[in-house]
mmCIF file of C-alpha atoms in Angstrom:
data_model
loop_
_atom_site.group_PDB
_atom_site.id
_atom_site.type_symbol
_atom_site.label_atom_id
_atom_site.label_comp_id
_atom_site.label_asym_id
_atom_site.label_seq_id
_atom_site.Cartn_x
_atom_site.Cartn_y
_atom_site.Cartn_z
ATOM 1 C CA MET A 1 -4.842 -9.835 -19.299
ATOM 2 C CA ASN A 2 -3.777 -11.697 -16.173
ATOM 3 C CA THR A 3 -4.091 -10.427 -12.624
ATOM 4 C CA HIS A 4 -0.897 -9.712 -10.687
ATOM 5 C CA TYR A 5 -0.436 -8.890 -7.004
ATOM 6 C CA TYR A 6 2.714 -7.308 -5.582
ATOM 7 C CA PHE A 7 2.872 -7.590 -1.775
ATOM 8 C CA SER A 8 5.388 -5.936 0.511
ATOM 9 C CA TRP A 9 5.064 -7.901 3.759
ATOM 10 C CA PHE A 10 2.247 -8.414 6.244
ATOM 11 C CA ASN A 11 3.162 -8.906 9.885
ATOM 12 C CA ASN A 12 -0.095 -10.669 10.745
ATOM 13 C CA PHE A 13 -3.027 -11.033 8.370
ATOM 14 C CA PHE A 14 -4.155 -9.640 5.041
ATOM 15 C CA PRO A 15 -6.168 -6.415 5.432
ATOM 16 C CA GLU A 16 -9.902 -6.913 4.904
ATOM 17 C CA LYS A 17 -9.935 -4.953 1.636
ATOM 18 C CA LEU A 18 -7.209 -7.179 0.233
ATOM 19 C CA VAL A 19 -9.044 -10.331 1.293
ATOM 20 C CA GLU A 20 -12.146 -9.114 -0.556
ATOM 21 C CA ARG A 21 -10.216 -8.493 -3.770
ATOM 22 C CA LEU A 22 -8.396 -11.833 -3.592
ATOM 23 C CA GLN A 23 -11.650 -13.680 -2.963
ATOM 24 C CA GLU A 24 -13.124 -11.899 -5.973
ATOM 25 C CA ASP A 25 -10.175 -12.588 -8.283
ATOM 26 C CA ILE A 26 -9.226 -16.146 -7.325
ATOM 27 C CA THR A 27 -12.157 -18.191 -8.563
ATOM 28 C CA ASP A 28 -10.123 -21.201 -9.724
ATOM 29 C CA ARG A 29 -8.731 -22.835 -6.596
ATOM 30 C CA LYS A 30 -7.551 -26.171 -7.903
ATOM 31 C CA SER A 31 -3.787 -25.766 -7.453
ATOM 32 C CA LEU A 32 -1.614 -23.299 -5.533
ATOM 33 C CA VAL A 33 2.051 -23.432 -6.525
ATOM 34 C CA MET A 34 4.510 -21.571 -4.308
ATOM 35 C CA ILE A 35 8.076 -20.826 -5.435
ATOM 36 C CA SER A 36 10.724 -20.494 -2.764
ATOM 37 C CA ALA A 37 13.064 -17.524 -2.412
ATOM 38 C CA LYS A 38 15.233 -19.652 -0.109
ATOM 39 C CA PRO A 39 15.394 -22.679 -2.395
ATOM 40 C CA SER A 40 18.390 -24.391 -0.786
ATOM 41 C CA ASP A 41 17.603 -23.657 2.871
ATOM 42 C CA TYR A 42 15.443 -26.701 3.588
ATOM 43 C CA GLU A 43 16.746 -29.969 5.012
ATOM 44 C CA GLU A 44 13.511 -31.879 5.674
ATOM 45 C CA GLU A 45 12.237 -34.178 2.944
ATOM 46 C CA GLN A 46 8.655 -32.950 3.206
ATOM 47 C CA VAL A 47 7.300 -29.417 3.054
ATOM 48 C CA ASN A 48 5.456 -28.224 6.150
ATOM 49 C CA PHE A 49 3.122 -25.567 4.798
ATOM 50 C CA GLU A 50 2.270 -24.373 8.296
ATOM 51 C CA ASP A 51 5.834 -23.026 8.494
ATOM 52 C CA ILE A 52 5.354 -20.917 5.354
ATOM 53 C CA THR A 53 4.100 -17.460 6.309
ATOM 54 C CA GLU A 54 2.606 -16.754 2.898
ATOM 55 C CA TRP A 55 0.551 -19.960 3.098
ATOM 56 C CA THR A 56 -0.854 -18.892 6.465
ATOM 57 C CA TRP A 57 -1.924 -15.539 4.988
ATOM 58 C CA LEU A 58 -3.987 -17.305 2.356
ATOM 59 C CA THR A 59 -5.440 -19.800 4.810
ATOM 60 C CA GLN A 60 -6.466 -17.049 7.224
ATOM 61 C CA ALA A 61 -8.164 -15.325 4.278
ATOM 62 C CA ASN A 62 -10.133 -18.550 3.659
ATOM 63 C CA LEU A 63 -8.448 -19.071 0.301
ATOM 64 C CA ILE A 64 -8.369 -22.866 0.295
ATOM 65 C CA PHE A 65 -7.053 -24.912 -2.634
ATOM 66 C CA ASP A 66 -7.487 -28.533 -3.663
ATOM 67 C CA GLU A 67 -3.732 -28.964 -4.053
ATOM 68 C CA TYR A 68 -0.695 -27.226 -2.560
ATOM 69 C CA HIS A 69 2.810 -27.414 -4.012
ATOM 70 C CA PHE A 70 6.115 -25.800 -3.007
ATOM 71 C CA ILE A 71 8.957 -25.605 -5.513
ATOM 72 C CA ASP A 72 12.582 -25.531 -4.365
ATOM 73 C CA TYR A 73 15.706 -27.613 -4.979
ATOM 74 C CA ARG A 74 14.091 -30.675 -3.392
ATOM 75 C CA MET A 75 11.847 -30.959 -6.458
ATOM 76 C CA GLN A 76 12.947 -32.169 -9.863
ATOM 77 C CA LYS A 77 12.842 -29.602 -12.647
ATOM 78 C CA GLU A 78 10.419 -31.630 -14.774
ATOM 79 C CA GLU A 79 7.918 -31.905 -11.927
ATOM 80 C CA ALA A 80 8.182 -28.167 -11.280
ATOM 81 C CA HIS A 81 7.388 -27.491 -14.937
ATOM 82 C CA GLN A 82 4.303 -29.688 -14.830
ATOM 83 C CA LEU A 83 3.033 -27.979 -11.682
ATOM 84 C CA ILE A 84 3.499 -24.519 -13.202
ATOM 85 C CA ARG A 85 1.545 -25.595 -16.287
ATOM 86 C CA ASN A 86 -1.404 -26.702 -14.118
ATOM 87 C CA ALA A 87 -1.344 -23.909 -11.521
ATOM 88 C CA SER A 88 -4.406 -21.828 -10.653
ATOM 89 C CA VAL A 89 -2.300 -19.416 -8.600
ATOM 90 C CA ILE A 90 1.483 -19.029 -8.639
ATOM 91 C CA PHE A 91 2.839 -17.444 -5.452
ATOM 92 C CA MET A 92 6.437 -16.259 -5.546
ATOM 93 C CA CYS A 93 7.499 -16.246 -1.915
ATOM 94 C CA GLY A 94 9.601 -13.833 0.100
ATOM 95 C CA GLY A 95 13.181 -14.421 1.147
ATOM 96 C CA TYR A 96 16.296 -13.713 -0.890
ATOM 97 C CA PRO A 97 15.534 -12.143 -4.276
ATOM 98 C CA VAL A 98 18.896 -12.966 -5.859
ATOM 99 C CA GLN A 99 18.585 -16.630 -4.868
ATOM 100 C CA GLN A 100 15.080 -16.773 -6.304
ATOM 101 C CA HIS A 101 16.234 -14.997 -9.473
ATOM 102 C CA GLU A 102 18.993 -17.567 -9.964
ATOM 103 C CA PHE A 103 16.673 -20.465 -9.138
ATOM 104 C CA LEU A 104 14.115 -19.341 -11.730
ATOM 105 C CA ALA A 105 16.859 -19.265 -14.350
ATOM 106 C CA GLU A 106 18.398 -22.600 -13.344
ATOM 107 C CA TYR A 107 15.051 -24.392 -13.327
ATOM 108 C CA GLU A 108 13.948 -22.627 -16.556
ATOM 109 C CA LEU A 109 10.771 -21.385 -14.886
ATOM 110 C CA SER A 110 10.693 -17.754 -15.992
ATOM 111 C CA ASP A 111 9.097 -18.185 -19.416
ATOM 112 C CA MET A 112 6.709 -20.814 -18.094
ATOM 113 C CA ILE A 113 5.457 -18.452 -15.391
ATOM 114 C CA LYS A 114 5.149 -15.568 -17.850
ATOM 115 C CA ASN A 115 3.117 -17.747 -20.228
ATOM 116 C CA SER A 116 0.840 -19.084 -17.490
ATOM 117 C CA ASN A 117 -2.832 -18.132 -17.248
ATOM 118 C CA ALA A 118 -2.620 -18.377 -13.443
ATOM 119 C CA ILE A 119 -3.019 -15.433 -11.119
ATOM 120 C CA ILE A 120 0.493 -14.389 -10.103
ATOM 121 C CA ILE A 121 1.262 -13.192 -6.571
ATOM 122 C CA GLY A 122 4.623 -12.110 -5.195
ATOM 123 C CA ALA A 123 5.623 -11.130 -1.676
ATOM 124 C CA SER A 124 8.753 -9.093 -0.984
ATOM 125 C CA ALA A 125 11.491 -10.941 -2.931
ATOM 126 C CA GLY A 126 8.839 -12.560 -5.101
ATOM 127 C CA ALA A 127 7.291 -9.197 -5.935
ATOM 128 C CA LEU A 128 10.713 -7.837 -6.892
ATOM 129 C CA ASN A 129 11.210 -10.684 -9.328
ATOM 130 C CA MET A 130 7.777 -10.117 -10.854
ATOM 131 C CA ALA A 131 8.615 -6.528 -11.802
ATOM 132 C CA ALA A 132 10.518 -5.345 -14.865
ATOM 133 C CA LYS A 133 13.532 -4.267 -12.811
ATOM 134 C CA TRP A 134 14.622 -4.231 -9.195
ATOM 135 C CA ILE A 135 17.620 -3.167 -7.174
ATOM 136 C CA SER A 136 19.700 -5.389 -4.947
ATOM 137 C CA SER A 137 21.994 -4.033 -2.267
ATOM 138 C CA ALA A 138 23.698 -5.611 0.728
ATOM 139 C CA ASP A 139 23.531 -2.244 2.461
ATOM 140 C CA ASP A 140 20.457 -1.183 4.425
ATOM 141 C CA THR A 141 21.169 2.399 3.341
ATOM 142 C CA PRO A 142 22.162 1.760 -0.282
ATOM 143 C CA LYS A 143 23.830 4.226 -2.576
ATOM 144 C CA ALA A 144 23.509 4.314 -6.338
ATOM 145 C CA GLU A 145 27.109 3.219 -6.838
ATOM 146 C CA THR A 146 26.732 0.151 -4.575
ATOM 147 C CA THR A 147 23.553 -1.275 -6.099
ATOM 148 C CA THR A 148 22.920 -3.829 -8.815
ATOM 149 C CA ILE A 149 19.913 -3.594 -11.111
ATOM 150 C CA TYR A 150 18.311 -6.940 -11.940
ATOM 151 C CA GLU A 151 15.906 -7.787 -14.734
ATOM 152 C CA GLY A 152 12.689 -9.280 -13.421
ATOM 153 C CA LEU A 153 9.975 -11.258 -15.170
ATOM 154 C CA SER A 154 8.428 -8.010 -16.462
ATOM 155 C CA PHE A 155 4.799 -8.843 -15.817
ATOM 156 C CA ASP A 156 4.279 -5.085 -15.730
ATOM 157 C CA HIS A 157 6.475 -2.310 -17.054
ATOM 158 C CA PHE A 158 7.663 -0.795 -13.806
ATOM 159 C CA ALA A 159 10.369 -1.300 -11.225
ATOM 160 C CA TYR A 160 9.486 -2.340 -7.680
ATOM 161 C CA GLU A 161 11.095 -1.958 -4.277
ATOM 162 C CA SER A 162 9.879 -3.723 -1.167
ATOM 163 C CA HIS A 163 11.819 -4.120 2.031
ATOM 164 C CA SER A 164 10.728 -4.265 5.647
ATOM 165 C CA ARG A 165 13.650 -2.088 6.783
ATOM 166 C CA ARG A 166 13.132 0.617 4.190
ATOM 167 C CA ASP A 167 10.435 3.268 4.244
ATOM 168 C CA TYR A 168 9.801 6.758 2.927
ATOM 169 C CA GLY A 169 12.859 8.071 4.791
ATOM 170 C CA ALA A 170 15.056 5.654 2.868
ATOM 171 C CA PHE A 171 13.293 6.074 -0.471
ATOM 172 C CA VAL A 172 13.625 9.849 -0.390
ATOM 173 C CA LYS A 173 17.412 9.588 -0.001
ATOM 174 C CA GLY A 174 17.485 8.868 -3.673
ATOM 175 C CA TYR A 175 19.052 5.446 -4.256
ATOM 176 C CA LEU A 176 16.084 4.624 -6.503
ATOM 177 C CA PHE A 177 16.294 7.907 -8.421
ATOM 178 C CA PRO A 178 18.660 6.717 -11.191
ATOM 179 C CA LEU A 179 16.343 3.794 -11.920
ATOM 180 C CA SER A 180 13.346 6.145 -11.875
ATOM 181 C CA GLU A 181 14.858 7.964 -14.849
ATOM 182 C CA GLN A 182 14.407 4.749 -16.866
ATOM 183 C CA MET A 183 10.914 3.771 -15.711
ATOM 184 C CA ASN A 184 8.433 4.314 -12.913
ATOM 185 C CA VAL A 185 9.437 2.798 -9.578
ATOM 186 C CA TYR A 186 6.818 1.738 -7.033
ATOM 187 C CA ALA A 187 8.387 1.696 -3.571
ATOM 188 C CA ALA A 188 6.352 -0.112 -0.920
ATOM 189 C CA GLU A 189 6.476 -0.001 2.842
ATOM 190 C CA GLN A 190 5.205 -2.899 4.929
ATOM 191 C CA GLU A 191 1.471 -3.724 4.989
ATOM 192 C CA SER A 192 0.966 -2.688 1.376
ATOM 193 C CA ALA A 193 -0.079 -4.234 -1.912
ATOM 194 C CA ILE A 194 -0.373 -3.374 -5.594
ATOM 195 C CA ARG A 195 -2.912 -5.129 -7.791
ATOM 196 C CA VAL A 196 -2.637 -4.930 -11.578
ATOM 197 C CA LYS A 197 -5.783 -6.247 -13.256
ATOM 198 C CA ASP A 198 -6.560 -5.774 -16.932
ATOM 199 C CA GLY A 199 -3.817 -3.163 -17.012
ATOM 200 C CA LYS A 200 -5.353 -1.103 -14.185
ATOM 201 C CA LEU A 201 -3.163 -0.511 -11.138
ATOM 202 C CA ASP A 202 -4.676 -0.298 -7.628
ATOM 203 C CA ILE A 203 -2.924 0.540 -4.375
ATOM 204 C CA LEU A 204 -3.392 -0.603 -0.780
ATOM 205 C CA GLY A 205 -1.311 0.802 2.061
ATOM 206 C CA PRO A 206 1.805 3.000 1.929
ATOM 207 C CA VAL A 207 3.182 2.917 -1.609
ATOM 208 C CA TYR A 208 5.228 5.665 -3.282
ATOM 209 C CA LEU A 209 5.682 6.420 -6.956
ATOM 210 C CA ILE A 210 9.183 7.549 -7.894
ATOM 211 C CA SER A 211 9.366 8.926 -11.407
ATOM 212 C CA GLY A 212 11.996 11.182 -12.905
ATOM 213 C CA SER A 213 13.695 11.428 -9.488
ATOM 214 C CA LYS A 214 10.529 12.804 -7.898
ATOM 215 C CA ILE A 215 8.638 10.955 -5.181
ATOM 216 C CA GLN A 216 4.972 11.053 -4.229
ATOM 217 C CA LYS A 217 2.785 8.973 -1.943
ATOM 218 C CA LEU A 218 -0.075 7.295 -3.777
ATOM 219 C CA ILE A 219 -3.702 7.360 -2.722
ATOM 220 C CA GLU A 220 -5.264 4.004 -1.811
ATOM 221 C CA THR A 221 -7.607 2.750 -4.501
ATOM 222 C CA LEU A 222 -7.981 -0.956 -3.687
#
């Protein structure tokens, strides 16, 4: 089975424990392919990786690759497909999850990513789209009747919630409870990560399991 990482958001660097696990897991460092969650927001012809926060996380963790690629609307679909086929690590970036969801469909990337042997990493919006289901809401204090449930890539059979402005106080209000009746929901505060390797799930930082409309904070195991 492949290895999947679900990141919330890190304000500075990866925690040391996370760096150790990434260094251990990412042994093939030929090609890093990053997929934008703001695919139409760029005007420059060339990608400046130093402006991509997720790239700086990896660099600061001394995870250096032979090749770096960034997929958004500036790239032709056929080239994006070739890069996905050859990727060592696919990193689905943070930004706007609905935009990324639509971009994956338009560029026909979803099945290619799911069939890849690469390690898959997602941060914030990217992590949402990796999960089986996720909720989108324009409201910072969403209610069940104002949310939309999206189908993700379903790397793992759970729903995921990650948002810098939401924490336990928001989760416990219950907007994720209806979804938790369908499947487990992992709700992540900032500075947290979930690793799924060979079917085993490990936790770093503040992550809550919501199941059957009940919420509990998980113990760190990473």
